[in-house]
mmCIF file with all atom_site columns, C-alpha atoms in Angstrom:
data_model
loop_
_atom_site.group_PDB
_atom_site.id
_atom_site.type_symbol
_atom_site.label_atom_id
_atom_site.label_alt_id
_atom_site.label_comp_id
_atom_site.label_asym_id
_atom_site.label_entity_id
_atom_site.label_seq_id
_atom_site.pdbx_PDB_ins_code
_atom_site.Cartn_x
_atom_site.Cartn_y
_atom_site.Cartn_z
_atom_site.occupancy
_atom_site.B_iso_or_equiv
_atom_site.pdbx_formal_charge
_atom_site.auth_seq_id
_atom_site.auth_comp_id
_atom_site.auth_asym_id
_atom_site.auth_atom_id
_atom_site.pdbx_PDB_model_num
ATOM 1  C CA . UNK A 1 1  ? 9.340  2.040   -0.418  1.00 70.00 ? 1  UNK A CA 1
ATOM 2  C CA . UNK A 1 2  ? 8.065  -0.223  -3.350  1.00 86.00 ? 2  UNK A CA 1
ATOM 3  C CA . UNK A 1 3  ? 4.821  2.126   -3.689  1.00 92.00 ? 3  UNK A CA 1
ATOM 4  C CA . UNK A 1 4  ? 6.946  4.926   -4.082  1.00 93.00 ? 4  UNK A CA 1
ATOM 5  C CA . UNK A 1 5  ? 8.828  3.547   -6.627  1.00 92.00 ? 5  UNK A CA 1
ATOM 6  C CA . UNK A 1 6  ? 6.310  2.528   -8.608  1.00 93.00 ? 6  UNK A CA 1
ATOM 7  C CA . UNK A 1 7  ? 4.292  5.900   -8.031  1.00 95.00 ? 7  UNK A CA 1
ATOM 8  C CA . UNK A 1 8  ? 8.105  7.270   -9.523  1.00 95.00 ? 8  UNK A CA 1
ATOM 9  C CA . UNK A 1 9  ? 8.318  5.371   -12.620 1.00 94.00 ? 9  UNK A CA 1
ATOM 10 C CA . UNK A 1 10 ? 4.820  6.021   -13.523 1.00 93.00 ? 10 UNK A CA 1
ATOM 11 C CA . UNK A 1 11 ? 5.768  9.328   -13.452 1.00 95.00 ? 11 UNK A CA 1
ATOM 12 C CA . UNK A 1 12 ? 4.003  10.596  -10.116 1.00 95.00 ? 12 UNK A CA 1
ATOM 13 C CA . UNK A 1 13 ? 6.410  11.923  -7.626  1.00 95.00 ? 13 UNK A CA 1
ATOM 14 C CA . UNK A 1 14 ? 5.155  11.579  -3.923  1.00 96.00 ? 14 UNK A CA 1
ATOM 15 C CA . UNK A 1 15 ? 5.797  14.412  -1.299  1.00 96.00 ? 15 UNK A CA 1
ATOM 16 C CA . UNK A 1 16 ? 5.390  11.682  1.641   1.00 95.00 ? 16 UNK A CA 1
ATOM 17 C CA . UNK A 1 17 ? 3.679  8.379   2.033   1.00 96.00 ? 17 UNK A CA 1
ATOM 18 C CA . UNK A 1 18 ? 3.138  6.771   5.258   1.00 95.00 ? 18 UNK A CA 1
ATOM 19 C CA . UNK A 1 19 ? 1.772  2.954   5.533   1.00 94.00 ? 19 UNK A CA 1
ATOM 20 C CA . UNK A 1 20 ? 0.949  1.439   8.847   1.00 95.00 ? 20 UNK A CA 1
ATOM 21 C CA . UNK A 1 21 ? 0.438  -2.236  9.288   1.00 93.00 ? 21 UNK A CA 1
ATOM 22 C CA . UNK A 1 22 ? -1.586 -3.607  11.786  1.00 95.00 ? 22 UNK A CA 1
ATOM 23 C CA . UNK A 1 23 ? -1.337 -7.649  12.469  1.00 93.00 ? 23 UNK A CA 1
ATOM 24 C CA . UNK A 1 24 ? -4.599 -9.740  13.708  1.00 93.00 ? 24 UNK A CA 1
ATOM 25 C CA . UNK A 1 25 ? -3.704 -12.801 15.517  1.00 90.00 ? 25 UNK A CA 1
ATOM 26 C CA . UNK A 1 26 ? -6.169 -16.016 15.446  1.00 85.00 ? 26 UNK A CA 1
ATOM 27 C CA . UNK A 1 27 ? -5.286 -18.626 17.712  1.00 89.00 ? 27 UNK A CA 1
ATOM 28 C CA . UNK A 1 28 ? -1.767 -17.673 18.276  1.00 89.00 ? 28 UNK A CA 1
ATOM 29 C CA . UNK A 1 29 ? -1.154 -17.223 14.664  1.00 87.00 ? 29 UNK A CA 1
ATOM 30 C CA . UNK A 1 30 ? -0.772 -14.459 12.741  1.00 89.00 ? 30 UNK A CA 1
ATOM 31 C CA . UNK A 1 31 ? -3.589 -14.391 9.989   1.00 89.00 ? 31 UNK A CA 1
ATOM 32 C CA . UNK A 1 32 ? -4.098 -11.346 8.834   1.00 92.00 ? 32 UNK A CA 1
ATOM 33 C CA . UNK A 1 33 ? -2.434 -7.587  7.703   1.00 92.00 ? 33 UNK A CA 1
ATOM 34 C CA . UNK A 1 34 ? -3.850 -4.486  6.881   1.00 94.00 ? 34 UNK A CA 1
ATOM 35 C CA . UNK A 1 35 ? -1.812 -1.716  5.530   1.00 93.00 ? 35 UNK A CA 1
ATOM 36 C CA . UNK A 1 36 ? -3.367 1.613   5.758   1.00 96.00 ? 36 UNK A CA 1
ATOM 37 C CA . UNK A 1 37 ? -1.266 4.232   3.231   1.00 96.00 ? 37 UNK A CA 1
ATOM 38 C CA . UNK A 1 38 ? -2.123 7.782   3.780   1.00 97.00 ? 38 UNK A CA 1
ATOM 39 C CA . UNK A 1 39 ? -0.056 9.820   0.942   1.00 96.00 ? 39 UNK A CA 1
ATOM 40 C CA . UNK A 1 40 ? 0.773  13.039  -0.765  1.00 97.00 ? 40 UNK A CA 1
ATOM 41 C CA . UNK A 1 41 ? 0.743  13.236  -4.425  1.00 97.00 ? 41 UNK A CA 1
ATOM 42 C CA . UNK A 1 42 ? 0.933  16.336  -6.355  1.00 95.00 ? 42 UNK A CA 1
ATOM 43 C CA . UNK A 1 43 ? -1.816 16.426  -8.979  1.00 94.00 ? 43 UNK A CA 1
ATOM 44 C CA . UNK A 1 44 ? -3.393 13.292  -8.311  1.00 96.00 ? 44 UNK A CA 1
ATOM 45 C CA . UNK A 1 45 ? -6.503 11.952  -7.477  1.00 96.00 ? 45 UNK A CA 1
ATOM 46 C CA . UNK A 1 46 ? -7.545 9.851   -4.536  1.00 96.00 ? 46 UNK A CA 1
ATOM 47 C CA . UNK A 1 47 ? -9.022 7.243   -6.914  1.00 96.00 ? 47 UNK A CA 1
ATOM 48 C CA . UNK A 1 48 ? -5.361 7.367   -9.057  1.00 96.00 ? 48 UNK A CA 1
ATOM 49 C CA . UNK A 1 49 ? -3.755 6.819   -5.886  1.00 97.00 ? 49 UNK A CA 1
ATOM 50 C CA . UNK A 1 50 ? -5.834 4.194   -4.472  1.00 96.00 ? 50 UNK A CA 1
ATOM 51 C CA . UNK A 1 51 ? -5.715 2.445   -8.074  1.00 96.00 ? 51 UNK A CA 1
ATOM 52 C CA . UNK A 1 52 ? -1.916 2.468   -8.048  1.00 96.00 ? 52 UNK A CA 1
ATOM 53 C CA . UNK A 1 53 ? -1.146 1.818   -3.939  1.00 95.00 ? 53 UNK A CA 1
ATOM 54 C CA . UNK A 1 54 ? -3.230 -1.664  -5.102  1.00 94.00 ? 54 UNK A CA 1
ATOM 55 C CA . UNK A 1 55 ? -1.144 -2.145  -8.252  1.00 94.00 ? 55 UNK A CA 1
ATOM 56 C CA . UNK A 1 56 ? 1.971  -1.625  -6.142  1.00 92.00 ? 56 UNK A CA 1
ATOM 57 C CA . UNK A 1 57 ? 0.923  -4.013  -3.099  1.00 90.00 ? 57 UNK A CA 1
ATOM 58 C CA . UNK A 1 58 ? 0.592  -6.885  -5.781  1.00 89.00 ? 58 UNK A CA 1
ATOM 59 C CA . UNK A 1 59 ? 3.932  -5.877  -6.902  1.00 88.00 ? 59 UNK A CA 1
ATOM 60 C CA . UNK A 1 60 ? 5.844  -5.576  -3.521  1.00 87.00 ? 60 UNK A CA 1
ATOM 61 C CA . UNK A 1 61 ? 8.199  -8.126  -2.719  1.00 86.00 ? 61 UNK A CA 1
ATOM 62 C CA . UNK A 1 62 ? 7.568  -7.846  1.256   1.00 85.00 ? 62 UNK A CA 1
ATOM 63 C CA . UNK A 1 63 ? 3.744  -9.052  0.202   1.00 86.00 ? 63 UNK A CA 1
ATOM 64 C CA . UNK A 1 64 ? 4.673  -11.303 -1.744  1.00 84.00 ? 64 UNK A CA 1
ATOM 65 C CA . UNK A 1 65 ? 6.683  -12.740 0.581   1.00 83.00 ? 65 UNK A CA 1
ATOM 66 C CA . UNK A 1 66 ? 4.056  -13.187 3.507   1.00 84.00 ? 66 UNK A CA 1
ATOM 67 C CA . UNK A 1 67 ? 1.085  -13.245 0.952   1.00 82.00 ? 67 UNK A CA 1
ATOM 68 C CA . UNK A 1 68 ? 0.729  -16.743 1.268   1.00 82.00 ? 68 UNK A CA 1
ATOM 69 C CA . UNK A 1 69 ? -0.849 -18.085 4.434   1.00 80.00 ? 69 UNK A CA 1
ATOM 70 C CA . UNK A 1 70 ? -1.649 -14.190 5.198   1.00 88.00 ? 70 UNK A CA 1
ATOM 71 C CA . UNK A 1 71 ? -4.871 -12.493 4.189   1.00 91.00 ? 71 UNK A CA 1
ATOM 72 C CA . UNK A 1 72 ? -3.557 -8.592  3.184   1.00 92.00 ? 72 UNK A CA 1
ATOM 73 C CA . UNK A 1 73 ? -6.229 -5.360  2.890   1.00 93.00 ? 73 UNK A CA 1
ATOM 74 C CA . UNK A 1 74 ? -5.245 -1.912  2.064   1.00 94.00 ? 74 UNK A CA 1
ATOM 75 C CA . UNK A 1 75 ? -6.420 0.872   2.958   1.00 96.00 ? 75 UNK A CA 1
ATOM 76 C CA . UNK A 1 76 ? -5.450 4.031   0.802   1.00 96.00 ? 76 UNK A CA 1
ATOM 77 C CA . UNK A 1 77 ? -5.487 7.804   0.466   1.00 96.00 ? 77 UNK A CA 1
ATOM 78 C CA . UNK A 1 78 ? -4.550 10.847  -0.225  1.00 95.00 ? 78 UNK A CA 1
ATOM 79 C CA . UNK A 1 79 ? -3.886 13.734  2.716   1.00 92.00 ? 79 UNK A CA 1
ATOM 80 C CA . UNK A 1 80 ? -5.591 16.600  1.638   1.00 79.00 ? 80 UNK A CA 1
#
């Protein structure tokens, strides 16, 4: 939800954007995240969108939240 909100207000309007996270668990702790974001975008580029699904990770509250202690990657792109 916070990437397409910020995709809105910059004035890109997503069709659909999916993000799956996937945990990794090291010695019965949870260590790491990756979100993988697979998107439609009208008119952009997979390079725009990659640029701005990192802008809006650094942005998103939820992230924020369980950035630290928690490595995050992202994973980003547009369907074609």
């Amino acid at each position: 939800m916070a990437f397409a909100n910020y995709l809105s207000t910059q004035g890109h309007r997503p069709l659909n954007i999916s993000t799956r996270a996937t945990i990794s668990l090291e010695n019965g702790v949870i260590g790491k995240m990756h979100l993988a974001t697979v998107g439609q975008v009208p008119g952009m580029t997979d390079a725009a969108f990659r640029q701005y699904a990192a802008e809006a990770e650094k942005k998103c509250p939820v992230s924020n939240l369980l950035r630290n202690g928690l490595k995050i990657s992202l994973e980003a792109s547009l369907e074609p």
